[in-house]
GROMACS .gro file of N, CA and C in nm:
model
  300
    1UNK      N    1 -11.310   0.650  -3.194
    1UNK     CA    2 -11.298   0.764  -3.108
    1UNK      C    3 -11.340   0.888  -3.187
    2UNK      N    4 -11.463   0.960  -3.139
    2UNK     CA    5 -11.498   1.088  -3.226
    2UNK      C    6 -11.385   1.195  -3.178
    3UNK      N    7 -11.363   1.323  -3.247
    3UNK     CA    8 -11.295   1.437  -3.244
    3UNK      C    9 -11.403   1.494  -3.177
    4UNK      N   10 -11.382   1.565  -3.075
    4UNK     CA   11 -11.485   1.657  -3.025
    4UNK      C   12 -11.464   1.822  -3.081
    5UNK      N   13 -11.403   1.848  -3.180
    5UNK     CA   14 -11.390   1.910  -3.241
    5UNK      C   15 -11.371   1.962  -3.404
    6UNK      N   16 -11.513   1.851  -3.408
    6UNK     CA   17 -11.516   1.830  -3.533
    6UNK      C   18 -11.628   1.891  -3.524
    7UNK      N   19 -11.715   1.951  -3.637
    7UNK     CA   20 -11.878   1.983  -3.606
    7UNK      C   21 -11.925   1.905  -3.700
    8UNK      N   22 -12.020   1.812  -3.741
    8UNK     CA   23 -12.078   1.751  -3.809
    8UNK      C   24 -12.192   1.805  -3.881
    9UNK      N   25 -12.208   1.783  -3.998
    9UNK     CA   26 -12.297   1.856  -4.125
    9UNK      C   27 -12.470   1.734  -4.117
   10UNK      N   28 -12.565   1.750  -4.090
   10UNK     CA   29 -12.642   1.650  -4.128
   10UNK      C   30 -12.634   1.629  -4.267
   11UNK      N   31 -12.605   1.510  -4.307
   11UNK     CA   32 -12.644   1.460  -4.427
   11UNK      C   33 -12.491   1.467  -4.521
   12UNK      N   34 -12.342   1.513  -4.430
   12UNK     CA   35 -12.256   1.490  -4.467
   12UNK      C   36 -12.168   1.415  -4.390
   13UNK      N   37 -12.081   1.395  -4.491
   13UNK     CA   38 -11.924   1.319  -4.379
   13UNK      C   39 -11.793   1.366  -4.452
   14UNK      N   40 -11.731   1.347  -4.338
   14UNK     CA   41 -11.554   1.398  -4.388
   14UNK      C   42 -11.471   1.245  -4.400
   15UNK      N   43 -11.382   1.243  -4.505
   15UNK     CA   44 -11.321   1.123  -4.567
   15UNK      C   45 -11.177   1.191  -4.568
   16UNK      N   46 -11.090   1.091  -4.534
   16UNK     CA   47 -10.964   1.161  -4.585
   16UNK      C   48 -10.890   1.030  -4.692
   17UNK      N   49 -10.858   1.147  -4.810
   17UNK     CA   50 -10.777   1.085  -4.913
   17UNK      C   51 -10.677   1.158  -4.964
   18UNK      N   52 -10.579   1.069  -4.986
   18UNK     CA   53 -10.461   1.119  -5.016
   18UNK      C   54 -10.441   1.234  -5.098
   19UNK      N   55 -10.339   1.274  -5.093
   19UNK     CA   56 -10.338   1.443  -5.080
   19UNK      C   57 -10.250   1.394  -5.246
   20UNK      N   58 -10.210   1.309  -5.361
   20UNK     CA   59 -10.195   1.258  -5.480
   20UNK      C   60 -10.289   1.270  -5.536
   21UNK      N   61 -10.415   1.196  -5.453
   21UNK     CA   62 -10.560   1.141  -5.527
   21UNK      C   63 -10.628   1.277  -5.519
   22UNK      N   64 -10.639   1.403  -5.469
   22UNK     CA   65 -10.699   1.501  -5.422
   22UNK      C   66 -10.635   1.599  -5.531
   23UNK      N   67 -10.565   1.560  -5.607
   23UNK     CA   68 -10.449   1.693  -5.625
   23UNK      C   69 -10.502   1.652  -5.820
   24UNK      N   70 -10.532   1.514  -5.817
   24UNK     CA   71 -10.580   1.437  -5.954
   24UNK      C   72 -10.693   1.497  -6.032
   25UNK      N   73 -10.764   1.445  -5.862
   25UNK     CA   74 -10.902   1.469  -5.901
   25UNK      C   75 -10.938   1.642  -5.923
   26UNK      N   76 -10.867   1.742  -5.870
   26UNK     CA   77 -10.863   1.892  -5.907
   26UNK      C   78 -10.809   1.889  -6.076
   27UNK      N   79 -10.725   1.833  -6.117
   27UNK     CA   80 -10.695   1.830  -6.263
   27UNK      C   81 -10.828   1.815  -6.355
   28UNK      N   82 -10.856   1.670  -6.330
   28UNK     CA   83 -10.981   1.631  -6.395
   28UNK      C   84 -11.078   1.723  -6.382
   29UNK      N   85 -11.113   1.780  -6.281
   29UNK     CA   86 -11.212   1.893  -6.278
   29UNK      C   87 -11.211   2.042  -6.364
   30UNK      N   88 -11.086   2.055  -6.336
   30UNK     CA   89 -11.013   2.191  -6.392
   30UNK      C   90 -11.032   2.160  -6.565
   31UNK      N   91 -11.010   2.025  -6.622
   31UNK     CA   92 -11.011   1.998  -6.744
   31UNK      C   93 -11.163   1.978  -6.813
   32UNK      N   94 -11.191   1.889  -6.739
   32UNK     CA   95 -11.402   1.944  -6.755
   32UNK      C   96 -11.413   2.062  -6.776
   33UNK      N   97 -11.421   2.156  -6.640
   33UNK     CA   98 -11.422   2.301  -6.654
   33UNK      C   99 -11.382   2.345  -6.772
   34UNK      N  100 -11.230   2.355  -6.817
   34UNK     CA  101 -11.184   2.422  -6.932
   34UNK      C  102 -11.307   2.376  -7.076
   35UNK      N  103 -11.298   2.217  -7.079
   35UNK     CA  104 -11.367   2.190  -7.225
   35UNK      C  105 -11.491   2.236  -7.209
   36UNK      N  106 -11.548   2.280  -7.123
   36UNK     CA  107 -11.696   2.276  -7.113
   36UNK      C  108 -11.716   2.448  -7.157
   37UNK      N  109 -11.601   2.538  -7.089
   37UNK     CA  110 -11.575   2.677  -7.064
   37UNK      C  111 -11.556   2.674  -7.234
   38UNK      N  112 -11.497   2.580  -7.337
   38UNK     CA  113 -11.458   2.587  -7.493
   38UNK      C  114 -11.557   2.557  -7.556
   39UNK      N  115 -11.627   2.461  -7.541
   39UNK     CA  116 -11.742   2.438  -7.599
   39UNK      C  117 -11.808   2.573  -7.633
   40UNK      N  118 -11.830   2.585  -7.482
   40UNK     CA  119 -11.952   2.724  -7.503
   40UNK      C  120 -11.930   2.861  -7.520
   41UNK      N  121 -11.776   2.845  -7.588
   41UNK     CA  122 -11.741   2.954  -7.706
   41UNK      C  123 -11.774   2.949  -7.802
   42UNK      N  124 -11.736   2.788  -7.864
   42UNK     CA  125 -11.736   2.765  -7.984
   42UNK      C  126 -11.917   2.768  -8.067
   43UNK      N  127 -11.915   2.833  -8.167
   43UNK     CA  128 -12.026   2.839  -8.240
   43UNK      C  129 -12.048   2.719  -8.352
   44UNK      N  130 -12.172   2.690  -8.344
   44UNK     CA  131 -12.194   2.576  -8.425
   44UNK      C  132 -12.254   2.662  -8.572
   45UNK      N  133 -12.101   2.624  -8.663
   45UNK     CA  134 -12.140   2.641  -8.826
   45UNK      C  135 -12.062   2.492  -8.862
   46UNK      N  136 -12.111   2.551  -9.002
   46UNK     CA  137 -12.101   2.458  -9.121
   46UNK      C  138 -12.042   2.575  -9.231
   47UNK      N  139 -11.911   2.600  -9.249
   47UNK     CA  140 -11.908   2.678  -9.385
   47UNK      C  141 -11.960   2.772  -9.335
   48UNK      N  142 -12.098   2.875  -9.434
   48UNK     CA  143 -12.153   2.947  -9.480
   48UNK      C  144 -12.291   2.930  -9.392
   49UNK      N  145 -12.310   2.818  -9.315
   49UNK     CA  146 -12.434   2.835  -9.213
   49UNK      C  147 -12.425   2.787  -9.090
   50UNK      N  148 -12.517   2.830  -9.011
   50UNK     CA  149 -12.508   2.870  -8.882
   50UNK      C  150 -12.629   2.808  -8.840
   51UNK      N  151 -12.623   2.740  -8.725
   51UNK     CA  152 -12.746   2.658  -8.678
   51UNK      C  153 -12.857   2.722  -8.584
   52UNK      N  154 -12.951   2.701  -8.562
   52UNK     CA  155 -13.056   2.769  -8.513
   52UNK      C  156 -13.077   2.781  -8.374
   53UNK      N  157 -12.958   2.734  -8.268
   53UNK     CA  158 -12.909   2.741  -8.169
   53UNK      C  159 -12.878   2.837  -8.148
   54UNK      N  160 -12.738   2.839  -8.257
   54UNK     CA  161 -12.658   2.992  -8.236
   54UNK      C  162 -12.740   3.091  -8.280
   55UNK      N  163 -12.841   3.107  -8.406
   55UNK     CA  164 -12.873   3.226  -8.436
   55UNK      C  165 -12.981   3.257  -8.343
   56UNK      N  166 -13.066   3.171  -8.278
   56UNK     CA  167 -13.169   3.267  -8.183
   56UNK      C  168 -13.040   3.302  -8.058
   57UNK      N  169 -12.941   3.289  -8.030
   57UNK     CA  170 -12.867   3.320  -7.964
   57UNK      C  171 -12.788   3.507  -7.987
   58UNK      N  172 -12.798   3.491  -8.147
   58UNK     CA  173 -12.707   3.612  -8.214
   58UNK      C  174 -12.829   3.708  -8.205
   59UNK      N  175 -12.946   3.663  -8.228
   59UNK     CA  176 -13.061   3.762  -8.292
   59UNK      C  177 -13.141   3.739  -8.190
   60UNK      N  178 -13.132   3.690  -8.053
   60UNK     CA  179 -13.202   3.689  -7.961
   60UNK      C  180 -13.352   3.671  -7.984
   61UNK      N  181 -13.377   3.568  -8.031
   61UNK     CA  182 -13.489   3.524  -8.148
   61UNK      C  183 -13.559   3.402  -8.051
   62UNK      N  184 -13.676   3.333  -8.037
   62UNK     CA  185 -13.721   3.228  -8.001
   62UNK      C  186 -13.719   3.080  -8.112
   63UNK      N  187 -13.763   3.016  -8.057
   63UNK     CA  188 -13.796   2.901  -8.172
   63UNK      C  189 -13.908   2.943  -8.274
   64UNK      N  190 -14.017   3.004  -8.191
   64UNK     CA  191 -14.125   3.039  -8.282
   64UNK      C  192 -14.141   3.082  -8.378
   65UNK      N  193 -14.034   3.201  -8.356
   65UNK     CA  194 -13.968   3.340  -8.447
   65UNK      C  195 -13.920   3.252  -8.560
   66UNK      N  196 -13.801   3.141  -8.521
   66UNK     CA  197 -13.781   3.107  -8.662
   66UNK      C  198 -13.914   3.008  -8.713
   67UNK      N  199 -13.970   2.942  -8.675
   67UNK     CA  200 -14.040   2.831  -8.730
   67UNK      C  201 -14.182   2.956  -8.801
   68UNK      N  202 -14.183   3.018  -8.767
   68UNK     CA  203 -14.295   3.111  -8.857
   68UNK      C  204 -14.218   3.134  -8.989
   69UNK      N  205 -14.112   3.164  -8.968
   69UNK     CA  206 -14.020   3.212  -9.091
   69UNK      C  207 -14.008   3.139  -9.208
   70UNK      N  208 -13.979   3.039  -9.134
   70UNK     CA  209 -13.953   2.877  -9.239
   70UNK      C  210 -14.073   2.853  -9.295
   71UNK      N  211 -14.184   2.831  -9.219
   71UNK     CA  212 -14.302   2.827  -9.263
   71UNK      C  213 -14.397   2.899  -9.405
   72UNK      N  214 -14.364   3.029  -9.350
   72UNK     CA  215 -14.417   3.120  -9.486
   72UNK      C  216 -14.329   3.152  -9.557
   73UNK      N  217 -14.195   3.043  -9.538
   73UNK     CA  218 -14.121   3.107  -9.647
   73UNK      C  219 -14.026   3.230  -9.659
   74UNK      N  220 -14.027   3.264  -9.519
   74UNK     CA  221 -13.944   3.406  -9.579
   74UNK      C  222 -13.812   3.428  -9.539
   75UNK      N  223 -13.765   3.257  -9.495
   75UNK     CA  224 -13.601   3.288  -9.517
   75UNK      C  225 -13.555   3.103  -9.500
   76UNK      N  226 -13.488   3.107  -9.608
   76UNK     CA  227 -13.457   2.913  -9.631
   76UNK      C  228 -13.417   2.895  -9.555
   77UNK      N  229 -13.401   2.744  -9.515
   77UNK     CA  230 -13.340   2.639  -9.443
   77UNK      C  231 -13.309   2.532  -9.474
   78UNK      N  232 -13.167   2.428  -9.382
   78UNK     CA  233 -13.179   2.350  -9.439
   78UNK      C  234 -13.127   2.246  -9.304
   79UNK      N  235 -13.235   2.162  -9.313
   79UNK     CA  236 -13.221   2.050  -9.234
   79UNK      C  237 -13.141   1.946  -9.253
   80UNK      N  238 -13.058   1.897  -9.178
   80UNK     CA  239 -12.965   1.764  -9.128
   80UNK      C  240 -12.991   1.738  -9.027
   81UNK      N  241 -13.066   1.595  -9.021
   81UNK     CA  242 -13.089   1.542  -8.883
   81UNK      C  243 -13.227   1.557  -8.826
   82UNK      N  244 -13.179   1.576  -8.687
   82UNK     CA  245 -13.281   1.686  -8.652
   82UNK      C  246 -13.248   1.848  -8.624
   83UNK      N  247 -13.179   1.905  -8.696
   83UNK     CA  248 -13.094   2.017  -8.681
   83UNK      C  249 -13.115   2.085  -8.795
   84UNK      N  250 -13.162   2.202  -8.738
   84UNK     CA  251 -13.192   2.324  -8.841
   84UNK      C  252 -13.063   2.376  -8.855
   85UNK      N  253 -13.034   2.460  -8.985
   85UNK     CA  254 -12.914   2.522  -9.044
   85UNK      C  255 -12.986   2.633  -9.178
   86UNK      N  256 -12.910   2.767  -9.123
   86UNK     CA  257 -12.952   2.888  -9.192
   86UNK      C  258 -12.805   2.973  -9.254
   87UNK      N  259 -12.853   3.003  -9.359
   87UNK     CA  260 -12.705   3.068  -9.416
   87UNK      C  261 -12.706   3.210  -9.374
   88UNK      N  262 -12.543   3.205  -9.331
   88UNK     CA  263 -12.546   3.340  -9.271
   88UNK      C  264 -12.557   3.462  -9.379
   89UNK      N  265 -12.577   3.437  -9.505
   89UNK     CA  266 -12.628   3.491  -9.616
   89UNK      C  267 -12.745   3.567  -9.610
   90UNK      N  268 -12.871   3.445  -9.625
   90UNK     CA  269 -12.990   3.438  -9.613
   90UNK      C  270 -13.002   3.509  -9.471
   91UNK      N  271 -12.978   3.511  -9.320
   91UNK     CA  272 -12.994   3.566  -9.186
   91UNK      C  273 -12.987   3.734  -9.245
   92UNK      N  274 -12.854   3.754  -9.313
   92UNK     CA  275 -12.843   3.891  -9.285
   92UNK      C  276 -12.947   3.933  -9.400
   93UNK      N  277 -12.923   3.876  -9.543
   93UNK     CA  278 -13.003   3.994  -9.618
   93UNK      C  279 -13.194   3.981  -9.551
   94UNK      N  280 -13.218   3.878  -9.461
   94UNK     CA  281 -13.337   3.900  -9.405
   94UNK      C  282 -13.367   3.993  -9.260
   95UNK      N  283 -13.243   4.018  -9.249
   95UNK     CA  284 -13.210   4.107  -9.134
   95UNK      C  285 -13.257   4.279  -9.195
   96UNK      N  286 -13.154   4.263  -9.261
   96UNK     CA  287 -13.142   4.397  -9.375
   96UNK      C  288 -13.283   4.437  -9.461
   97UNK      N  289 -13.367   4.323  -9.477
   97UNK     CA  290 -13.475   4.346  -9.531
   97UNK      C  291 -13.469   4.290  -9.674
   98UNK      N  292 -13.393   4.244  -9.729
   98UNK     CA  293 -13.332   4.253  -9.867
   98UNK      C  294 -13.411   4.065  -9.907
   99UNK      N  295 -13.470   3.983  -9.841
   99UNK     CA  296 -13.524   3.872  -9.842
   99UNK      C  297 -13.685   3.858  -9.927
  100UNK      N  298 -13.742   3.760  -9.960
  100UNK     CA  299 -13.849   3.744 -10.046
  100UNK      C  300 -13.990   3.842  -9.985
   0.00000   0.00000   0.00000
């Protein structure tokens, strides 16, 4: 028997589930949300360096920007992985000018 007062969505449908299972599944979501909302506080270091994620992030920098850098040399790096890592040392005194 349809509800004649239902309006129907093309390409959706209405399900009913328990108002336990509904109340769960808002937790689980809310908890995604939160870790995901922490993650993308948290900054990726090591100690004394800072990965090349975060710093074109800090210095609003491209990939290019750093890979020219690395290239001629004018501010170290150090690779793990496939993951670049720059000391927040080396960032600033090349910031400052104070670099090779």
């Amino acid at each position: 028997m349809k509800n004649e007062n239902l309006t129907e969505i093309p390409g959706q449908s209405m399900s009913l589930v328990p108002q336990d299972f509904l109340i769960n599944l808002m937790h689980v979501v809310n908890e995604i949300k939160d870790t995901v909302q922490a993650k993308e506080k948290q900054t990726d270091t090591i100690g004394d360096y800072i990965s090349e994620a975060d710093a074109k992030k800090i210095l609003g920098r491209k990939t290019t920007w750093f890979w020219a850098l690395r290239k001629s040399g004018k501010i170290p790096f150090t690779k793990v992985g496939n993951k670049i890592w720059y000391s927040k040392a080396d960032l600033l005194n090349f910031i400052e000018g104070k670099s090779k």
